[in-house]
Amino acid sequence: MKLFQLPTVSKREWFVVRCIFAIFLVLVPDVRGLSHQPVPVGWANWFDFTCLGIPSVFFAVILLRVVAIWFYLTGHYRTVSTGFLIVTGAALNSLNDSQGAIYYAAQVIYLILLGQFIAFLYSDIRSKTNNLDENELEVKTRSLAFRNSQVMFLSFYLISAITKLQTAGLNWVMDAPLMGLQVIKAYHMRYFESLDSSFFDRGLDLADVFFDNPELVQILLGLGLALELFGLLALATRRLTFIAGICFIIFHESMNYVLQINLYLFELFVLLYLIRLSFLDKFGKDAPSVKSEAKIESG
Amino acid sequence: MNRVPLILILLTIGISLTGLELFPFSKFPMYSSFPAEATYYYLSDENNKPIALKPDLNLYSDDIKKSIEARYYSLQESDPNTERSMLLERAARAYLLEILRSKRSYLKKIGKTSIKLWSQKYEYDQETDRLDLDSKVIAQWETSV
């Protein structure tokens, strides 16, 4: 059995995945009125993005982005449109992040888009240098774009895991029971957001579980770290990818509960890129085409 | 490139780990360590009654924490010799001033004329299994509403 084969992705699955993904490209930070970059982050150290805070400029950029998203969905000028979306996304998010709070979810979305952009660019270059059949090239581009999306998404976990090991070493696992303090913080922060007193006591009770069962917490967080570190290897086979997807869902759901953070976006990406929506191919008129596309790909 | 784009993976990891935070590359440092203390912030009125951040000010607790700490790190970079607590207070005052400016209409709506920014720090001692809380006002401001 060949490992790490490019995934077979039907036209329909790829379209549905792009449609869902495009929703997150529409949602950009509202930077209207931001006239300075008090804590410049990344690109904002070199460029002044405050012109995007002018309402008319902001609306013009949004309008152009809507056109680019339309091209992304229809598959026309996809290299240019994804490139434009990445550049404007980087500018808007850099300005927003330079206000003091960094939103990492946006970075994951654009990492995935960057993976797709590279696949489209590679295909464009290949189509000019090789005499490939248009249909064959399209099927391969789709597979490559999907594989790059998976890779970029899983790279995010790998980077996060390396950062943990760089920052704390294996103490990240040994000190895991101290996560109880983060639990208190998370629940109390929710309390001060809503003044719902149940959050206050639940935080303290749950933290006790962490402090009282250090070995169990170490094992569970150690498993989570291993999943982040070796997630990319799950791309070896379709079945492994699916199993890793289920593990990531369990991991995120636990974090949602324990740390009161919203990781549903990540769960959705796990569903789209790891668990996958290939069941969609079983429905509708063009279902048989999937088989012939798979043949092209393996050939 | 055909099976696993190794160059893409290595480049992504390499650029991300430089720490330059060039969007969309990042070190993603969330929960990268578990210190023995945890601090969060909240707002109260002049009578020390907490203000419900979300419904009253359309504000998230995470935003307060991230914003104050980002300002603190920025101050620390430009003024490394000043004491931590002083820089933190300066960062908190700057942030509170910005809240008063950007949330003026919300404050007017709930009829608050003065707000306090509180810091709450929990510390846990693993050896004695003791949990301590240090709660204090780090910035206070009168509004002109």
XYZ file of N, CA, C and O in Angstrom, chain B residues 7-109:
412
model
N 8.634 20.865 1.425
C 9.216 22.215 1.409
C 8.226 23.207 2.018
O 8.590 24.078 2.801
N 6.966 23.023 1.655
C 5.916 23.913 2.178
C 5.835 23.805 3.706
O 5.752 24.814 4.418
N 5.892 22.572 4.210
C 5.814 22.358 5.661
C 7.009 23.015 6.356
O 6.851 23.768 7.331
N 8.205 22.748 5.811
C 9.422 23.273 6.449
C 9.442 24.802 6.427
O 9.804 25.440 7.416
N 9.048 25.372 5.282
C 9.026 26.844 5.183
C 8.022 27.441 6.169
O 8.309 28.420 6.863
N 6.847 26.822 6.244
C 5.799 27.324 7.149
C 6.290 27.279 8.597
O 6.152 28.262 9.336
N 6.872 26.155 8.972
C 7.362 26.023 10.347
C 8.496 27.017 10.588
O 8.529 27.717 11.605
N 9.426 27.104 9.611
C 10.585 27.991 9.763
C 10.176 29.447 9.939
O 10.612 30.108 10.889
N 9.317 29.937 9.057
C 8.895 31.355 9.142
C 8.112 31.579 10.437
O 8.291 32.587 11.114
N 7.262 30.619 10.766
C 6.427 30.789 11.978
C 7.285 30.879 13.237
O 7.025 31.701 14.119
N 8.312 30.023 13.305
C 9.110 29.970 14.537
C 10.109 31.128 14.673
O 10.751 31.265 15.713
N 10.202 31.985 13.632
C 11.080 33.157 13.782
C 10.514 34.117 14.829
O 11.232 34.943 15.372
N 9.204 34.010 15.065
C 8.575 34.887 16.060
C 8.271 36.272 15.516
O 7.887 37.169 16.274
N 8.425 36.456 14.198
C 8.161 37.785 13.618
C 6.662 38.066 13.504
O 6.262 39.200 13.256
N 5.842 37.044 13.656
C 4.382 37.167 13.582
C 3.929 37.810 12.273
O 3.072 38.695 12.267
N 4.539 37.360 11.162
C 4.154 37.883 9.850
C 2.889 37.148 9.412
O 2.966 36.005 8.974
N 1.751 37.796 9.570
C 0.468 37.158 9.260
C 0.531 36.474 7.896
O 0.967 37.078 6.928
N 0.099 35.253 7.727
C -0.586 34.373 8.688
C 0.365 33.468 9.492
O -0.095 32.524 10.115
N 1.657 33.735 9.425
C 2.588 32.885 10.178
C 2.672 33.345 11.630
O 2.727 34.537 11.900
N 2.679 32.382 12.527
C 2.735 32.727 13.941
C 3.316 31.554 14.724
O 3.317 30.418 14.235
N 3.784 31.850 15.919
C 4.271 30.754 16.773
C 3.117 30.067 17.505
O 3.295 29.061 18.151
N 1.938 30.664 17.424
C 0.746 30.150 18.101
C 1.066 29.784 19.550
O 1.027 28.609 19.932
N 1.383 30.802 20.356
C 1.885 30.505 21.713
C 0.799 30.278 22.783
O 1.124 30.241 23.963
N -0.446 30.093 22.360
C -1.522 29.916 23.337
C -1.229 28.701 24.235
O -0.948 27.620 23.729
N -1.346 28.906 25.520
C -1.139 27.841 26.523
C 0.186 27.100 26.316
O 0.255 25.873 26.399
N 1.247 27.843 25.987
C 2.535 27.182 25.760
C 3.275 26.927 27.068
O 4.339 26.301 27.067
N 2.750 27.431 28.164
C 3.317 27.079 29.475
C 2.219 27.205 30.535
O 1.207 27.865 30.306
N 2.448 26.557 31.659
C 1.471 26.628 32.751
C 2.147 27.219 33.981
O 2.668 26.477 34.830
N 2.180 28.539 34.093
C 2.808 29.148 35.267
C 1.990 28.865 36.529
O 0.810 28.489 36.442
N 2.616 29.072 37.680
C 1.927 28.783 38.948
C 0.999 29.918 39.361
O 0.522 29.974 40.492
N 0.760 30.850 38.454
C -0.183 31.941 38.743
C -1.008 32.253 37.499
O -0.584 31.941 36.381
N -2.182 32.804 37.719
C -3.041 33.183 36.590
C -3.700 34.515 36.913
O -4.247 34.694 38.008
N -3.605 35.433 35.968
C -4.163 36.771 36.217
C -5.228 37.089 35.182
O -5.084 36.741 34.021
N -6.279 37.717 35.633
C -7.276 38.240 34.693
C -7.752 39.599 35.205
O -7.400 40.011 36.317
N -8.500 40.284 34.372
C -8.914 41.651 34.708
C -10.424 41.795 34.552
O -11.042 41.082 33.764
N -10.984 42.711 35.302
C -12.400 43.030 35.085
C -12.645 44.489 35.434
O -11.770 45.163 36.004
N -13.822 44.968 35.107
C -14.155 46.371 35.369
C -15.262 46.442 36.412
O -16.141 45.573 36.457
N -15.200 47.467 37.233
C -16.283 47.676 38.203
C -16.663 49.152 38.193
O -15.954 49.981 37.622
N -17.775 49.471 38.870
C -18.125 50.888 39.003
C -17.433 51.448 40.248
O -16.633 50.753 40.898
N -17.781 52.700 40.622
C -17.093 53.342 41.746
C -17.375 52.639 43.079
O -16.602 52.761 44.028
N -18.503 51.861 43.123
C -18.836 51.128 44.355
C -18.296 49.692 44.346
O -18.785 48.845 45.104
N -17.358 49.431 43.471
C -16.723 48.104 43.334
C -17.677 47.018 42.845
O -17.422 45.828 43.016
N -18.800 47.426 42.264
C -19.743 46.438 41.727
C -19.310 46.092 40.297
O -19.204 46.991 39.455
N -19.026 44.798 40.025
C -18.552 44.442 38.674
C -19.542 44.867 37.581
O -20.757 44.830 37.781
N -18.982 45.253 36.448
C -19.804 45.599 35.287
C -19.835 44.366 34.379
O -18.789 43.769 34.101
N -21.041 43.983 33.943
C -21.153 42.821 33.035
C -20.572 43.233 31.677
O -21.176 44.009 30.944
N -19.392 42.717 31.389
C -18.632 43.213 30.232
C -19.360 43.038 28.897
O -19.392 43.950 28.082
N -19.948 41.866 28.696
C -20.532 41.595 27.379
C -21.814 42.403 27.152
O -21.878 43.168 26.184
N -22.829 42.243 28.031
C -24.060 42.986 27.744
C -23.924 44.506 27.924
O -24.535 45.261 27.188
N -23.126 44.940 28.907
C -23.067 46.376 29.188
C -22.072 47.133 28.313
O -22.288 48.310 28.002
N -20.955 46.493 27.944
C -19.915 47.224 27.195
C -19.542 46.559 25.862
O -18.654 47.059 25.172
N -20.219 45.471 25.539
C -19.881 44.712 24.325
C -18.371 44.413 24.280
O -17.690 44.698 23.299
N -17.900 43.864 25.372
C -16.461 43.649 25.538
C -16.231 42.225 26.052
O -17.024 41.714 26.839
N -15.165 41.611 25.594
C -14.819 40.289 26.104
C -13.667 40.405 27.089
O -12.778 41.239 26.921
N -13.708 39.548 28.087
C -12.673 39.552 29.108
C -11.288 39.282 28.497
O -10.301 39.882 28.907
N -11.249 38.397 27.497
C -9.961 38.080 26.839
C -9.355 39.328 26.202
O -8.145 39.508 26.209
N -10.226 40.174 25.627
C -9.727 41.387 24.968
C -9.021 42.297 25.972
O -7.993 42.892 25.667
N -9.598 42.403 27.176
C -8.992 43.263 28.204
C -7.603 42.740 28.538
O -6.626 43.492 28.536
N -7.532 41.440 28.789
C -6.255 40.840 29.178
C -5.202 40.986 28.078
O -4.094 41.469 28.323
N -5.605 40.606 26.860
C -4.650 40.672 25.746
C -4.203 42.116 25.505
O -3.028 42.372 25.259
N -5.138 43.056 25.568
C -4.807 44.453 25.268
C -3.864 45.037 26.314
O -2.902 45.723 25.979
N -4.142 44.769 27.589
C -3.274 45.306 28.644
C -1.880 44.687 28.533
O -0.869 45.399 28.588
N -1.841 43.390 28.339
C -0.533 42.719 28.303
C 0.282 43.111 27.071
O 1.498 43.267 27.144
N -0.400 43.318 25.936
C 0.323 43.759 24.733
C 0.922 45.149 24.969
O 2.063 45.420 24.588
N 0.139 46.027 25.624
C 0.658 47.371 25.917
C 1.820 47.295 26.907
O 2.791 48.023 26.801
N 1.682 46.379 27.863
C 2.748 46.202 28.856
C 4.059 45.771 28.170
O 5.117 46.343 28.426
N 3.966 44.774 27.270
C 5.182 44.287 26.598
C 5.794 45.369 25.710
O 7.008 45.481 25.593
N 4.912 46.163 25.101
C 5.403 47.248 24.256
C 6.148 48.293 25.105
O 7.210 48.784 24.726
N 5.575 48.607 26.294
C 6.227 49.576 27.202
C 7.553 49.015 27.708
O 8.552 49.730 27.810
N 7.539 47.724 28.003
C 8.733 47.082 28.551
C 9.894 47.118 27.545
O 11.049 47.288 27.933
N 9.522 47.008 26.267
C 10.545 47.034 25.231
C 11.201 48.413 25.144
O 12.416 48.525 24.979
N 10.365 49.455 25.267
C 10.919 50.805 25.139
C 11.508 51.311 26.456
O 12.284 52.254 26.478
N 11.111 50.700 27.565
C 11.555 51.182 28.868
C 11.908 49.981 29.765
O 11.206 49.695 30.740
N 12.988 49.268 29.434
C 13.254 47.991 30.121
C 13.666 48.115 31.587
O 13.604 47.131 32.329
N 14.054 49.317 32.015
C 14.549 49.459 33.389
C 13.467 49.753 34.425
O 13.723 49.677 35.625
N 12.303 50.116 33.955
C 11.235 50.451 34.902
C 10.620 49.176 35.485
O 10.546 48.143 34.815
N 10.150 49.302 36.735
C 9.610 48.145 37.461
C 8.349 47.588 36.786
O 7.566 48.346 36.207
N 8.158 46.265 36.882
C 7.041 45.598 36.210
C 5.677 46.182 36.617
O 4.842 46.483 35.764
N 5.503 46.354 37.954
C 4.190 46.809 38.437
C 3.861 48.211 37.907
O 2.712 48.516 37.590
N 4.906 49.065 37.810
C 4.667 50.421 37.308
C 4.277 50.409 35.843
O 3.368 51.124 35.411
N 4.972 49.560 35.076
C 4.655 49.469 33.642
C 3.252 48.914 33.436
O 2.513 49.367 32.571
N 2.907 47.927 34.281
C 1.591 47.315 34.165
C 0.500 48.354 34.454
O -0.527 48.413 33.781
N 0.751 49.197 35.470
C -0.228 50.233 35.795
C -0.347 51.239 34.666
O -1.444 51.700 34.349
N 0.796 51.582 34.063
C 0.756 52.521 32.935
C -0.021 51.917 31.767
O -0.830 52.587 31.125
N 0.228 50.639 31.530
C -0.478 49.945 30.436
C -1.978 49.906 30.733
O -2.799 50.135 29.847
N -2.312 49.631 31.993
C -3.719 49.533 32.382
C -4.415 50.895 32.245
O -5.547 50.977 31.777
N -3.717 51.953 32.646
C -4.311 53.306 32.548
C -4.531 53.682 31.075
O -5.572 54.224 30.717
N -3.562 53.352 30.245
C -3.688 53.663 28.809
C -4.870 52.907 28.212
O -5.650 53.451 27.428
N -5.016 51.660 28.641
C -6.105 50.844 28.109
C -7.463 51.368 28.588
O -8.413 51.477 27.824
N -7.507 51.715 29.892
C -8.767 52.205 30.458
C -9.209 53.497 29.762
O -10.392 53.701 29.479
N -8.235 54.341 29.470
C -8.535 55.597 28.779
C -9.137 55.298 27.400
O -10.084 55.957 26.974
N -8.594 54.278 26.765
C -9.107 53.922 25.441
C -10.525 53.353 25.530
O -11.374 53.629 24.690
N -10.764 52.581 26.613
C -12.113 52.032 26.832
C -13.106 53.183 26.995
O -14.189 53.185 26.414
N -12.703 54.180 27.815
C -13.602 55.301 28.072
C -13.906 56.045 26.773
O -15.015 56.543 26.586
N -12.919 56.107 25.911
C -13.100 56.817 24.633
C -14.000 55.987 23.711
O -14.956 56.479 23.150
N -13.672 54.696 23.575
C -14.398 53.885 22.587
C -15.751 53.393 23.091
O -16.618 53.075 22.284
N -15.924 53.320 24.411
C -17.193 52.784 24.942
C -18.033 53.878 25.613
O -18.868 53.584 26.482
N -17.811 55.127 25.225
C -18.509 56.266 25.848
C -20.033 56.074 25.825
O -20.702 56.262 26.832
N -20.552 55.675 24.648
C -22.010 55.570 24.530
C -22.559 54.450 25.425
O -23.642 54.581 26.008
N -21.802 53.364 25.545
C -22.252 52.243 26.395
C -22.280 52.690 27.856
O -23.228 52.393 28.595
N -21.231 53.416 28.281
C -21.143 53.845 29.678
C -22.276 54.810 30.005
O -22.849 54.785 31.090
N -22.588 55.648 29.030
C -23.670 56.620 29.218
C -24.989 55.861 29.416
O -25.803 56.207 30.264
N -25.146 54.809 28.603
C -26.382 54.021 28.640
C -26.581 53.377 30.011
O -27.708 53.293 30.509
